[in-house]
PDB file of C-alpha atoms in Angstrom:
ATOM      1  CA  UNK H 310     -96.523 246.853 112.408  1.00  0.00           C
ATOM      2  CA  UNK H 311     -97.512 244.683 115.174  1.00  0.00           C
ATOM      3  CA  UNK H 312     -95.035 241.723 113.910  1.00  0.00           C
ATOM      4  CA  UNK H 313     -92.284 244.749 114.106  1.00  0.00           C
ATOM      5  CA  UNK H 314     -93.469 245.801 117.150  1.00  0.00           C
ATOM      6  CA  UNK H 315     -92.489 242.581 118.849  1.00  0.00           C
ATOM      7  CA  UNK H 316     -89.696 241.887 117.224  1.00  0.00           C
ATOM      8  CA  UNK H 317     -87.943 245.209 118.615  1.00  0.00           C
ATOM      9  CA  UNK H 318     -89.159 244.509 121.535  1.00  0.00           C
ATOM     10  CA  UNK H 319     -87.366 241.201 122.130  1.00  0.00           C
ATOM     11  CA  UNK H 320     -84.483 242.802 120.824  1.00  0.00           C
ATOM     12  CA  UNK H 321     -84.663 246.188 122.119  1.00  0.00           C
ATOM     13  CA  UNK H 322     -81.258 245.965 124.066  1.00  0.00           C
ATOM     14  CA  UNK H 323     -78.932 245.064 120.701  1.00  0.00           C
ATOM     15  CA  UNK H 324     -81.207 247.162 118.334  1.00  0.00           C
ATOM     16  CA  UNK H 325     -79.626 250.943 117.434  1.00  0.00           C
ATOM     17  CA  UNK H 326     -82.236 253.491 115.709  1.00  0.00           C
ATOM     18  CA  UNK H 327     -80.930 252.574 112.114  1.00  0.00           C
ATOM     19  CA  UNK H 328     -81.604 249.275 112.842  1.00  0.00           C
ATOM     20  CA  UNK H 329     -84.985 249.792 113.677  1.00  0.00           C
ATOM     21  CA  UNK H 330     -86.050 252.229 110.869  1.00  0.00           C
ATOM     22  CA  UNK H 331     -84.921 249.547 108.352  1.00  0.00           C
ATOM     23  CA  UNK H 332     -86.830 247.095 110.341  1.00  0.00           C
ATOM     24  CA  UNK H 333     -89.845 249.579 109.746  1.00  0.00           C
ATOM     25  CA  UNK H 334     -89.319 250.420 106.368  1.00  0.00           C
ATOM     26  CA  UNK H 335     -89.638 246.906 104.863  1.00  0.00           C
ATOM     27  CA  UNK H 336     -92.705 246.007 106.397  1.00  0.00           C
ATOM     28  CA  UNK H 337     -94.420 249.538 106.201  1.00  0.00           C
ATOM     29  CA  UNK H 338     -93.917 250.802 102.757  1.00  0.00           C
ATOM     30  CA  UNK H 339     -97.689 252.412 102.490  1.00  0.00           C
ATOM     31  CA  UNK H 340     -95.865 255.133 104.959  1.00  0.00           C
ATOM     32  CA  UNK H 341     -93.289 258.116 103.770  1.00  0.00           C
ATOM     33  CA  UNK H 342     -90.205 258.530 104.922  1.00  0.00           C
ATOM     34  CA  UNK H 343     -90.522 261.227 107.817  1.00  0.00           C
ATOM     35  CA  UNK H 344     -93.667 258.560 108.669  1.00  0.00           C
ATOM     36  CA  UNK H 345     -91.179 255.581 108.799  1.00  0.00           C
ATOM     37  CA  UNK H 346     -89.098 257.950 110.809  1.00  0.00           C
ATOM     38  CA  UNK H 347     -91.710 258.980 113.129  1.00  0.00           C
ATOM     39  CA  UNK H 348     -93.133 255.396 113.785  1.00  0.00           C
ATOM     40  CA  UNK H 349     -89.209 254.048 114.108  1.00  0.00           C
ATOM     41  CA  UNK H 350     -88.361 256.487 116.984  1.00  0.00           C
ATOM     42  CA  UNK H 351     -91.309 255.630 119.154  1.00  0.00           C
ATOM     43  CA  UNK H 352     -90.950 252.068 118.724  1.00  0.00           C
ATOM     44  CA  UNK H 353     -86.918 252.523 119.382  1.00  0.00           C
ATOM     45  CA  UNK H 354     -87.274 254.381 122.541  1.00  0.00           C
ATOM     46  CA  UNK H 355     -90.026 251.728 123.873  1.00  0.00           C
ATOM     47  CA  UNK H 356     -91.519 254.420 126.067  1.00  0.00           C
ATOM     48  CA  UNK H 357     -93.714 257.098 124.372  1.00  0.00           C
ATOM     49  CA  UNK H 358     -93.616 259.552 127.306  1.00  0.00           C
ATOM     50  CA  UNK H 359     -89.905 260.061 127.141  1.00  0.00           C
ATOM     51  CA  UNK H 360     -89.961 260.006 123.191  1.00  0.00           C
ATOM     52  CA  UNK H 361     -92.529 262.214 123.160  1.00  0.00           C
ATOM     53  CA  UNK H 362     -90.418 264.128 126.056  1.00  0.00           C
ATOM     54  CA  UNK H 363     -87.404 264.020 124.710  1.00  0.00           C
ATOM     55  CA  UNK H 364     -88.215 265.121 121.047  1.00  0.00           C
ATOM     56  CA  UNK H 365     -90.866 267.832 121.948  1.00  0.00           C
ATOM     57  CA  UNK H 366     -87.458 269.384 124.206  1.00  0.00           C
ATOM     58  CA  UNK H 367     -85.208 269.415 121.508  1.00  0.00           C
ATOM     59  CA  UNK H 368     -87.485 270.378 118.588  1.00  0.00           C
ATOM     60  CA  UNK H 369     -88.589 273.446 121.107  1.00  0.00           C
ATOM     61  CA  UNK H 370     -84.776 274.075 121.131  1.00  0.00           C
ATOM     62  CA  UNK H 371     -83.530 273.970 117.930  1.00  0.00           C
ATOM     63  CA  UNK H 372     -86.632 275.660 116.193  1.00  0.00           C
ATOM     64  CA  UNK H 373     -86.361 278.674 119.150  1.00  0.00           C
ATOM     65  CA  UNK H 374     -82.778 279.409 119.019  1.00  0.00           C
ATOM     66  CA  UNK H 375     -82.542 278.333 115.228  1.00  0.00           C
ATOM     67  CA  UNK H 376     -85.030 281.265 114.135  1.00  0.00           C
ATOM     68  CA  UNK H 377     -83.205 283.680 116.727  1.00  0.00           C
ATOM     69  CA  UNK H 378     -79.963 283.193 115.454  1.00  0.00           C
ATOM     70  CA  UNK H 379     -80.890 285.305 111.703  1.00  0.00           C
ATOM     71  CA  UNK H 380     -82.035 288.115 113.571  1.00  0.00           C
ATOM     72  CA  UNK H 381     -78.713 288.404 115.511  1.00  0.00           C
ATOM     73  CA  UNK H 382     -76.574 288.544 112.316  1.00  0.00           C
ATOM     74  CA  UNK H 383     -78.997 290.968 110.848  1.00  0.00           C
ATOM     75  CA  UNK H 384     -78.342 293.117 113.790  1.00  0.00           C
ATOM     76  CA  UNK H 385     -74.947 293.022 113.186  1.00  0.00           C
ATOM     77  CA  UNK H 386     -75.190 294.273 109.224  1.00  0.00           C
ATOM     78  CA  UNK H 387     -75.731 297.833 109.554  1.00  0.00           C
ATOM     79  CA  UNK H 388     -77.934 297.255 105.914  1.00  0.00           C
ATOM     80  CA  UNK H 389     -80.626 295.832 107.318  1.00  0.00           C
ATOM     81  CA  UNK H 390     -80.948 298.513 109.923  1.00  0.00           C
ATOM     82  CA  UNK H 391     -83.489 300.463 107.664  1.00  0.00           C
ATOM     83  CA  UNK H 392     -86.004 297.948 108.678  1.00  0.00           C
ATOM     84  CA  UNK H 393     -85.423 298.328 112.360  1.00  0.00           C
ATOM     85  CA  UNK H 394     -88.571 299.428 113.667  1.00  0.00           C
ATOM     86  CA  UNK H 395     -86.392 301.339 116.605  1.00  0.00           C
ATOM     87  CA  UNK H 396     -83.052 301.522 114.692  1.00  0.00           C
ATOM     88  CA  UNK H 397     -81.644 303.461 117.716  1.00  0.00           C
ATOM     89  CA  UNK H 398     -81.620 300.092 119.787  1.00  0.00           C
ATOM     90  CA  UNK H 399     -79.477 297.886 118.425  1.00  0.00           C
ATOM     91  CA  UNK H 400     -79.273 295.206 121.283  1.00  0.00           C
ATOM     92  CA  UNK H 401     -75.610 294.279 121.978  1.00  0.00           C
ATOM     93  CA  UNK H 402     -74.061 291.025 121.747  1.00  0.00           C
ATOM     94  CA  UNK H 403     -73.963 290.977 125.724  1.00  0.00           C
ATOM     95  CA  UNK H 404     -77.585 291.681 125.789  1.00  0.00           C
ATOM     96  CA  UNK H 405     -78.802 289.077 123.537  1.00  0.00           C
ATOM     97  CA  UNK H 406     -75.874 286.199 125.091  1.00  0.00           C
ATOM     98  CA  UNK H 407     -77.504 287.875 128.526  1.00  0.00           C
ATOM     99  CA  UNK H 408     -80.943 287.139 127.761  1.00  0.00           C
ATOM    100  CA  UNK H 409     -80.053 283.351 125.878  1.00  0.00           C
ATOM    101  CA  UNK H 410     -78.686 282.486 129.164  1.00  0.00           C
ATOM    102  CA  UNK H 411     -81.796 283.311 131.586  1.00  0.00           C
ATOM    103  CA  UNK H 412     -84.213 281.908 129.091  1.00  0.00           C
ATOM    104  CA  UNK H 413     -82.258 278.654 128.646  1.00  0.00           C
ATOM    105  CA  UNK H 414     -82.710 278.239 131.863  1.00  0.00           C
ATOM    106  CA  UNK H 415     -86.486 279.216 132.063  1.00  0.00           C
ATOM    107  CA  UNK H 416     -86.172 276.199 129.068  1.00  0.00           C
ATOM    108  CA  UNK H 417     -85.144 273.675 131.294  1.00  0.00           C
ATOM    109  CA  UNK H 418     -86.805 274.633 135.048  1.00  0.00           C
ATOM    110  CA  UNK H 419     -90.792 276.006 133.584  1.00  0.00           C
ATOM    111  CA  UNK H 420     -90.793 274.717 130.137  1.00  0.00           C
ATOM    112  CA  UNK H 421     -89.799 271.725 130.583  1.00  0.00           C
ATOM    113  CA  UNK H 422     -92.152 270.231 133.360  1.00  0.00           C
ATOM    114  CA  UNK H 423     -94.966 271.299 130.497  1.00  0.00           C
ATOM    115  CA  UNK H 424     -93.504 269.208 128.031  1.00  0.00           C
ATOM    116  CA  UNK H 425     -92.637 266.257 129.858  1.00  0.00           C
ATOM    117  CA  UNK H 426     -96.224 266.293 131.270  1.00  0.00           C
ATOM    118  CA  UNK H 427     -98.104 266.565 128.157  1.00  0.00           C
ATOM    119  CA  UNK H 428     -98.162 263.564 126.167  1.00  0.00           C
ATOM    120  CA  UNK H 429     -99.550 261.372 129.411  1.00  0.00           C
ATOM    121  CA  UNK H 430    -102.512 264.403 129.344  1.00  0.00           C
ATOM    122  CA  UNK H 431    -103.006 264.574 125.453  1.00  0.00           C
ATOM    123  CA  UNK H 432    -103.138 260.939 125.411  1.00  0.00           C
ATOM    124  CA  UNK H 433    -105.989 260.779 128.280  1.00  0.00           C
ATOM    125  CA  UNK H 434    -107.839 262.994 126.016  1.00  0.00           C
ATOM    126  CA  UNK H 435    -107.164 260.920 122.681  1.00  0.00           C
ATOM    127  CA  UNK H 436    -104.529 262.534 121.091  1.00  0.00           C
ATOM    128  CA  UNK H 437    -103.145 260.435 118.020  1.00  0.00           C
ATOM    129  CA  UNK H 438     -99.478 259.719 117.396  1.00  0.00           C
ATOM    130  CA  UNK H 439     -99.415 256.798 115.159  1.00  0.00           C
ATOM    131  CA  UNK H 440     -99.096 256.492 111.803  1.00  0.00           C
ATOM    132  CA  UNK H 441    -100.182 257.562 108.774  1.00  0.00           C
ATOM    133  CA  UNK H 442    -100.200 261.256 109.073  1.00  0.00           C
ATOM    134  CA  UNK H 443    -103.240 263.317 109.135  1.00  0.00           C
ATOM    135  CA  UNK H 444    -103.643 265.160 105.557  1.00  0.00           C
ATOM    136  CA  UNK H 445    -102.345 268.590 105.272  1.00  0.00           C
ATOM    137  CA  UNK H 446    -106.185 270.157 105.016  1.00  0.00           C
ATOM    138  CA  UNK H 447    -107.043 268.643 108.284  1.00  0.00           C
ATOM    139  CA  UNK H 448    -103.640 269.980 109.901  1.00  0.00           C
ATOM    140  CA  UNK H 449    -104.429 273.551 108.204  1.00  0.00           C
ATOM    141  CA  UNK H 450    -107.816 274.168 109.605  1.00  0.00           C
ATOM    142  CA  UNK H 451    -106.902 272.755 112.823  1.00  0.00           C
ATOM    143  CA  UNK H 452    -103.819 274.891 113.179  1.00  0.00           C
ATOM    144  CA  UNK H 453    -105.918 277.657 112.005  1.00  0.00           C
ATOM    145  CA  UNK H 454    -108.479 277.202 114.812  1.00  0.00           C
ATOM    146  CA  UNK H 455    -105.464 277.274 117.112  1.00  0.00           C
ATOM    147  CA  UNK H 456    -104.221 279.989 116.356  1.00  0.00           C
ATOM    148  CA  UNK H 457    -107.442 281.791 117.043  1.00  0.00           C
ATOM    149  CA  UNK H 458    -107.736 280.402 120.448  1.00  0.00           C
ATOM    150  CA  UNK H 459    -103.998 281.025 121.635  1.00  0.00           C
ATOM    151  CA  UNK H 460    -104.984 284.696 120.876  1.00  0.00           C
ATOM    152  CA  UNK H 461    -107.834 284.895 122.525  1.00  0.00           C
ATOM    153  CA  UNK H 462    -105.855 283.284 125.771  1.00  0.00           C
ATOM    154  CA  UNK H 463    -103.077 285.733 124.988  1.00  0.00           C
ATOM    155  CA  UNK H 464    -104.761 289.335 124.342  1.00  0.00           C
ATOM    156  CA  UNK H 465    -107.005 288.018 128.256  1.00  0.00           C
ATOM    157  CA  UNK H 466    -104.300 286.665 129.977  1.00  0.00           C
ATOM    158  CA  UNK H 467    -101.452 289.746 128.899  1.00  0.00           C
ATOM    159  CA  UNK H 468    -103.822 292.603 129.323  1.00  0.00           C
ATOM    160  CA  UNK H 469    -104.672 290.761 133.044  1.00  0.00           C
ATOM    161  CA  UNK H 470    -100.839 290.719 133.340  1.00  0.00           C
ATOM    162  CA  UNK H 471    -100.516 294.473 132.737  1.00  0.00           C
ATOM    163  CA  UNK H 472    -102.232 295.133 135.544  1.00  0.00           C
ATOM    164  CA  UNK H 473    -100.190 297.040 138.293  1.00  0.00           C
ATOM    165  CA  UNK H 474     -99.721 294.697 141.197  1.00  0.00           C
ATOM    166  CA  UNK H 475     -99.549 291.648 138.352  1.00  0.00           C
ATOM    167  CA  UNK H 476     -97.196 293.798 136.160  1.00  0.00           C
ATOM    168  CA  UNK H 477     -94.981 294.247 139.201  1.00  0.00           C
ATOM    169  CA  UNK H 478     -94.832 291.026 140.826  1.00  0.00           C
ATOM    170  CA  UNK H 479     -95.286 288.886 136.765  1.00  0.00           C
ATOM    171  CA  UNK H 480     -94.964 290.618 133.676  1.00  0.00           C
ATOM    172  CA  UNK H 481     -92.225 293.717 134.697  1.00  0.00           C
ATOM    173  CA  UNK H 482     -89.248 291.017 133.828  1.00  0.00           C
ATOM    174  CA  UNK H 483     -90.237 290.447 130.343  1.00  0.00           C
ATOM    175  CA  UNK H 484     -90.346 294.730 129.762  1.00  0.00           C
ATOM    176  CA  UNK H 485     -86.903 294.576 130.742  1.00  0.00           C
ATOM    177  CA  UNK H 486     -86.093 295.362 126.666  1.00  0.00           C
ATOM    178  CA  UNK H 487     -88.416 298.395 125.420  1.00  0.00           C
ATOM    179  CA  UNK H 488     -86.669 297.440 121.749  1.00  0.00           C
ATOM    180  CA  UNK H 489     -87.398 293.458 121.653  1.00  0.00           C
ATOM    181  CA  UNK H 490     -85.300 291.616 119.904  1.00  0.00           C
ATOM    182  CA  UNK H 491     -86.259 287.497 118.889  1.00  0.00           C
ATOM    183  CA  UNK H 492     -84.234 286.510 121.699  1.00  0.00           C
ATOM    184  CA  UNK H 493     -86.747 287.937 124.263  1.00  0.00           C
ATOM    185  CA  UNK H 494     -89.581 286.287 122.618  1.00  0.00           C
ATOM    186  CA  UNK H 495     -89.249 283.744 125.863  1.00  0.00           C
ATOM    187  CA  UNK H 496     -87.729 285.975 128.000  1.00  0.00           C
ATOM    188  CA  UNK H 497     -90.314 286.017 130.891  1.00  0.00           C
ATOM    189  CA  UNK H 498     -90.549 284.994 134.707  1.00  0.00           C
ATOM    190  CA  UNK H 499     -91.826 281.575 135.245  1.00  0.00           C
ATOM    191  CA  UNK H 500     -95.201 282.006 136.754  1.00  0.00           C
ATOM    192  CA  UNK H 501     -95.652 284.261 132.785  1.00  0.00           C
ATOM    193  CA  UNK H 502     -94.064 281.728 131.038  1.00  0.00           C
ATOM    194  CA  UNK H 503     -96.207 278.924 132.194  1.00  0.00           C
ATOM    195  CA  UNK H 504     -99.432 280.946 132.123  1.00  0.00           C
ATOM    196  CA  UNK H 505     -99.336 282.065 128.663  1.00  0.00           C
ATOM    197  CA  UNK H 506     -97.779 279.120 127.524  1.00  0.00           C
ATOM    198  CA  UNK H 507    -101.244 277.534 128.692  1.00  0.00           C
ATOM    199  CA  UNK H 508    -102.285 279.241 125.704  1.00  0.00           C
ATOM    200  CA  UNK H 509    -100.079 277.261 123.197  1.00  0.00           C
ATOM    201  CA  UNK H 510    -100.333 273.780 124.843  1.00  0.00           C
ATOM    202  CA  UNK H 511    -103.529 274.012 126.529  1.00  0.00           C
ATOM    203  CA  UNK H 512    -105.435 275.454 123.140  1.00  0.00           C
ATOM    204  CA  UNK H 513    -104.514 271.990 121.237  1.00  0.00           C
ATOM    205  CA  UNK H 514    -105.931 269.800 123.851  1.00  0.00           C
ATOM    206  CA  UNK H 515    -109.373 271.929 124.649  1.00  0.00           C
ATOM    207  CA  UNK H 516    -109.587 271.314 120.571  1.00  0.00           C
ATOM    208  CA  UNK H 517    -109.083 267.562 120.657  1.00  0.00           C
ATOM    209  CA  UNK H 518    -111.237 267.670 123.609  1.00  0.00           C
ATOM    210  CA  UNK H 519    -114.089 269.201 121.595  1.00  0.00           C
ATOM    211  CA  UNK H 520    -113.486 267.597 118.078  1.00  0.00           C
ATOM    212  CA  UNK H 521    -111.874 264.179 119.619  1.00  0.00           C
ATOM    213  CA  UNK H 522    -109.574 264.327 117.021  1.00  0.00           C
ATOM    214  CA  UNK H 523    -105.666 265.781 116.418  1.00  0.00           C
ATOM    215  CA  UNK H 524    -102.332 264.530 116.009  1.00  0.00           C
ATOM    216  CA  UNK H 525     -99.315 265.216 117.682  1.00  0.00           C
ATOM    217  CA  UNK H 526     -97.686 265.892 114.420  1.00  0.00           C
ATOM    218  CA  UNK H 527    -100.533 268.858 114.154  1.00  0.00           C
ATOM    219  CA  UNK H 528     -99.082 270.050 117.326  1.00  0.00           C
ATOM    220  CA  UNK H 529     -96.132 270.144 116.367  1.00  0.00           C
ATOM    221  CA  UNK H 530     -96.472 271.620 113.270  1.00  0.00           C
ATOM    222  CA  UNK H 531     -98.504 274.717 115.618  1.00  0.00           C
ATOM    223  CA  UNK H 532     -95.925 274.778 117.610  1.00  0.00           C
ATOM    224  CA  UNK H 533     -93.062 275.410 115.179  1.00  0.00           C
ATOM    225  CA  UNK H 534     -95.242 278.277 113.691  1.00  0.00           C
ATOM    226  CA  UNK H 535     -96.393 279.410 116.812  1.00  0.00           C
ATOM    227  CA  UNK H 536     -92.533 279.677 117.405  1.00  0.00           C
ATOM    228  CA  UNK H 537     -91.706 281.385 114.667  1.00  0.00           C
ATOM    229  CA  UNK H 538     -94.861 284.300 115.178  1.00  0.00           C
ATOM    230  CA  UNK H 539     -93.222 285.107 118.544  1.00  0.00           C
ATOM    231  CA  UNK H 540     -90.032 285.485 117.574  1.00  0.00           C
ATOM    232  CA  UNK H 541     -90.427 287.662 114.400  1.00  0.00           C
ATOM    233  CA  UNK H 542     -93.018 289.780 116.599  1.00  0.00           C
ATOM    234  CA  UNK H 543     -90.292 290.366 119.053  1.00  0.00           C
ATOM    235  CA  UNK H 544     -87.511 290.328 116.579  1.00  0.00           C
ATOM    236  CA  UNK H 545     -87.781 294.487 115.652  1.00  0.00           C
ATOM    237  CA  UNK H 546     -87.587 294.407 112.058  1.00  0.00           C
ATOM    238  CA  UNK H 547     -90.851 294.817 109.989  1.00  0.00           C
ATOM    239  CA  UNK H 548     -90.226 294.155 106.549  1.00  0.00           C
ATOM    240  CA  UNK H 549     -91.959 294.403 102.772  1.00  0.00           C
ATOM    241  CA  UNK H 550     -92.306 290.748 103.077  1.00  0.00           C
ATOM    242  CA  UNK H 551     -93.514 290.274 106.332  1.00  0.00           C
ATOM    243  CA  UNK H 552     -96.912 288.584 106.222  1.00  0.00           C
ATOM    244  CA  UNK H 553     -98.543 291.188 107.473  1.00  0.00           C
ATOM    245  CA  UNK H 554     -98.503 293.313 104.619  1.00  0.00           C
ATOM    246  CA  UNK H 555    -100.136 290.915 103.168  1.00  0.00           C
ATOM    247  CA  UNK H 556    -102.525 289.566 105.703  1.00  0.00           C
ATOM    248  CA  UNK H 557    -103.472 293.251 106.884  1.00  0.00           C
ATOM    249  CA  UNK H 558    -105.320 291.241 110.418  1.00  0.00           C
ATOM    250  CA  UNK H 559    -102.167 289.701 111.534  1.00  0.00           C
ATOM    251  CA  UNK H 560    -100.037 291.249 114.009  1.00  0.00           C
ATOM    252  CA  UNK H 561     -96.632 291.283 113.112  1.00  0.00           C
ATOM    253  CA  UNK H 562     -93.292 293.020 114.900  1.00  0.00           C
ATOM    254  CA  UNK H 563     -94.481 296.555 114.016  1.00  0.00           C
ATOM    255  CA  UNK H 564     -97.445 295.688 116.421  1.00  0.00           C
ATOM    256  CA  UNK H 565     -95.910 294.262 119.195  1.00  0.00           C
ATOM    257  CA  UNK H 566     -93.021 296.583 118.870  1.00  0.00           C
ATOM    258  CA  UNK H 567     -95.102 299.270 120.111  1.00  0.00           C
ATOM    259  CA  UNK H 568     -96.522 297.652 123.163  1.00  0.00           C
ATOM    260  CA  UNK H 569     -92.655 297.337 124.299  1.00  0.00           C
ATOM    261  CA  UNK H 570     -91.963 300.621 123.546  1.00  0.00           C
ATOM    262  CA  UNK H 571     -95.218 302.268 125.082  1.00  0.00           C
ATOM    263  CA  UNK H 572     -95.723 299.804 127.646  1.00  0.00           C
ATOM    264  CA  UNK H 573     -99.356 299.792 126.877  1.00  0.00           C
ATOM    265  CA  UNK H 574    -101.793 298.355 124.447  1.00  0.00           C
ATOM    266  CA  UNK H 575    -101.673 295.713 121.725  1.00  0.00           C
ATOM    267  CA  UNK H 576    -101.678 292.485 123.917  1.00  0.00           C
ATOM    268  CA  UNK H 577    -102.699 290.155 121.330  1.00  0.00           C
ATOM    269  CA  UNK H 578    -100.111 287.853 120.048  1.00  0.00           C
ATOM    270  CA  UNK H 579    -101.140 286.918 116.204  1.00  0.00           C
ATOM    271  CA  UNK H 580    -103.888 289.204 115.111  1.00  0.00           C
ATOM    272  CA  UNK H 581    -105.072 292.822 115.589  1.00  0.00           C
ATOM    273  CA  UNK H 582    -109.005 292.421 116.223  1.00  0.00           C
ATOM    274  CA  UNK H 583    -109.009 292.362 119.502  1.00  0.00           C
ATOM    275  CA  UNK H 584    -107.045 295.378 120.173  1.00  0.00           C
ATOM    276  CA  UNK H 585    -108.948 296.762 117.617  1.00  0.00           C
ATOM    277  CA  UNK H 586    -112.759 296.504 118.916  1.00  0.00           C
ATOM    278  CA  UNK H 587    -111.977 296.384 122.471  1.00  0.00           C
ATOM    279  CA  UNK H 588    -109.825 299.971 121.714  1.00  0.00           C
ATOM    280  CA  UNK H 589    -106.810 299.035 123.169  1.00  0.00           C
ATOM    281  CA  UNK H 590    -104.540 299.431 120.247  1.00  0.00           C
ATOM    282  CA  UNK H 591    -101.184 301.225 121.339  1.00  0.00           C
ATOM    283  CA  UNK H 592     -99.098 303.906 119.055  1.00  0.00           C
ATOM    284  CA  UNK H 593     -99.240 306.905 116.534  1.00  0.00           C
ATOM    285  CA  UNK H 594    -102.135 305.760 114.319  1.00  0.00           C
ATOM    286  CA  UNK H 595    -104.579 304.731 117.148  1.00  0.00           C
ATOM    287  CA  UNK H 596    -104.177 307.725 119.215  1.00  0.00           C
ATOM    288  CA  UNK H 597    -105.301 309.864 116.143  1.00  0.00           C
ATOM    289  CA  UNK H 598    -108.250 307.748 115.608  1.00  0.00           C
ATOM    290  CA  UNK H 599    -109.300 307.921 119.105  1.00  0.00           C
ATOM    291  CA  UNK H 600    -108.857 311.791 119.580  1.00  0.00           C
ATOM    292  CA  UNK H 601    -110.884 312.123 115.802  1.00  0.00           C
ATOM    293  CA  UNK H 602    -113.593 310.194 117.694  1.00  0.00           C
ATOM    294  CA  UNK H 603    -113.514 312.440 120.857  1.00  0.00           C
ATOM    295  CA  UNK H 604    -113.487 315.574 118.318  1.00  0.00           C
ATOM    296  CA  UNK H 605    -116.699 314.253 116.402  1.00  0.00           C
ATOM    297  CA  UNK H 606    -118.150 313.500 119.540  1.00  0.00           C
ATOM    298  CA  UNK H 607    -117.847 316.830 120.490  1.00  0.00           C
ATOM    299  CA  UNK H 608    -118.827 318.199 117.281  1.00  0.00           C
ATOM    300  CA  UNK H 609    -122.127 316.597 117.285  1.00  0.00           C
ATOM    301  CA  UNK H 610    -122.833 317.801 121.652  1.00  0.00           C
ATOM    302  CA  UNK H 611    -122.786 321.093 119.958  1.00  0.00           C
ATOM    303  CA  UNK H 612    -124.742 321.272 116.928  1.00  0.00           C
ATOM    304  CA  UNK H 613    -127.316 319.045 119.189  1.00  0.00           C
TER     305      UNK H 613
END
């Protein structure tokens, strides 16, 4: 790799990115193909701030307004409206082309300073982008573990944010829609955007930091799924197959669709424990639970 390494160098003016993958490929054939792919970008682009820059920006991109973009046609087939968990607020095509427009531009002015300064601080701290891949057990328990912690920051950070002089001044703009809709996943001030999104960016590097070990391809990988959780808990539909009919501690739209409705109460992001123990849980269900409790409460004062 080294031998390649120098040879692109010397050449790195005449040498397009086709160029250099074959160059890759015929002296690294222990490596797939999204490997040889990987490892010929980086050594294409001769600067592994902007590739890392460059393709964390457009990944973010595509995989944000790529898993949107279902959830608008769904909203225009009146079928699918049975699964509308407030099928009385259908956003409009204005709304959701309304909202694209102010979080492209939250994209590009508090998104993308984050990006663009996070390979120089994951790679202070170790973080591995070479090749071979890690294996997919390592990236699964690690991704796990994130997931965890970006909760944690979340349910903290968004309960904070609810707070009246912080909800005013913070976390009012991103209330703006009390039926969310995938589009308005992102749809937050700045100062919100970058504080919670400490949660997704920071939680990988406070792991390497304790483990010394994770690879940018793990990030990645959190960060498309990440992605896709906030979107389908924003995007209003809960359906039979959503995961968390299946995974009865995960969150899921029906969860988060009541905090936007009620304004209130389930701040987590991904699971429902820590609404759950701490009592903050928000809608129908809870609110019986909690008035059973005051009943039985009072029950036992008076046979004591």
């Amino acid at each position: 790799m080294d031998v390649v390494n120098a040879t692109i160098r010397a050449a790195n003016s005449t040498l397009d990115y086709s160029t250099v993958l074959s160059e890759v490929s015929k002296h690294t054939i222990n490596l797939n193909y999204f490997e040889r792919l990987w490892a010929a970008w980086y050594l294409w682009m001769q600067n592994d701030t902007l590739a890392t820059g460059i393709l964390s920006f457009v990944m973010h991109e595509l995989v944000y307004f790529g898993r949107c973009i279902p959830y608008m046609l769904l909203d225009r087939i009146p079928y699918f409206h049975k699964y509308k968990l407030q099928a009385q607020k259908i956003p409009t095509l204005k709304e959701q082309w309304d909202c694209a427009a102010i979080v492209l531009i939250s994209h590009f002015t508090a998104e993308l300073p984050q990006i663009w300064f996070f390979h120089p601080i994951a790679t202070y701290f170790g973080i591995d982008y070479g090749t071979p891949f890690p294996t997919l057990t390592t990236m699964a328990w690690q991704i796990a573990i994130l997931f965890v912690m970006e909760d944690t920051w979340h349910y903290w950070f968004h309960r904070a944010l609810h707070y009246g002089p912080l909800y005013k001044a913070i976390h009012k703009m991103h209330h703006t829609y009390s039926a969310p809709f995938g589009l308005a996943a992102e749809y937050a001030s700045p100062i919100e955007t970058m504080l919670l999104g400490l949660g997704t960016v920071g939680s990988p590097i406070l792991l390497l930091g304790i483990t010394g070990h994770l690879h940018l391809v793990t990030m990645y990988t959190w960060i498309v799924l990440r992605l896709f959780q906030a979107i389908d808990a924003h995007s209003g539909y809960d359906f039979p197959w959503s995961l968390r009919h299946f995974l009865p501690v995960w969150a899921g739209a029906d969860h988060h669709d009541v905090h936007h409705e009620k304004f209130i109460g389930n701040y987590a992001s991904s699971f429902r424990w820590w609404d759950y123990f701490l009592d903050t849980e928000a809608g129908a269900e809870a609110h019986k639970r909690r008035r059973d409790r005051k009943l039985a409460k009072i029950r036992a004062k008076k046979e004591n």
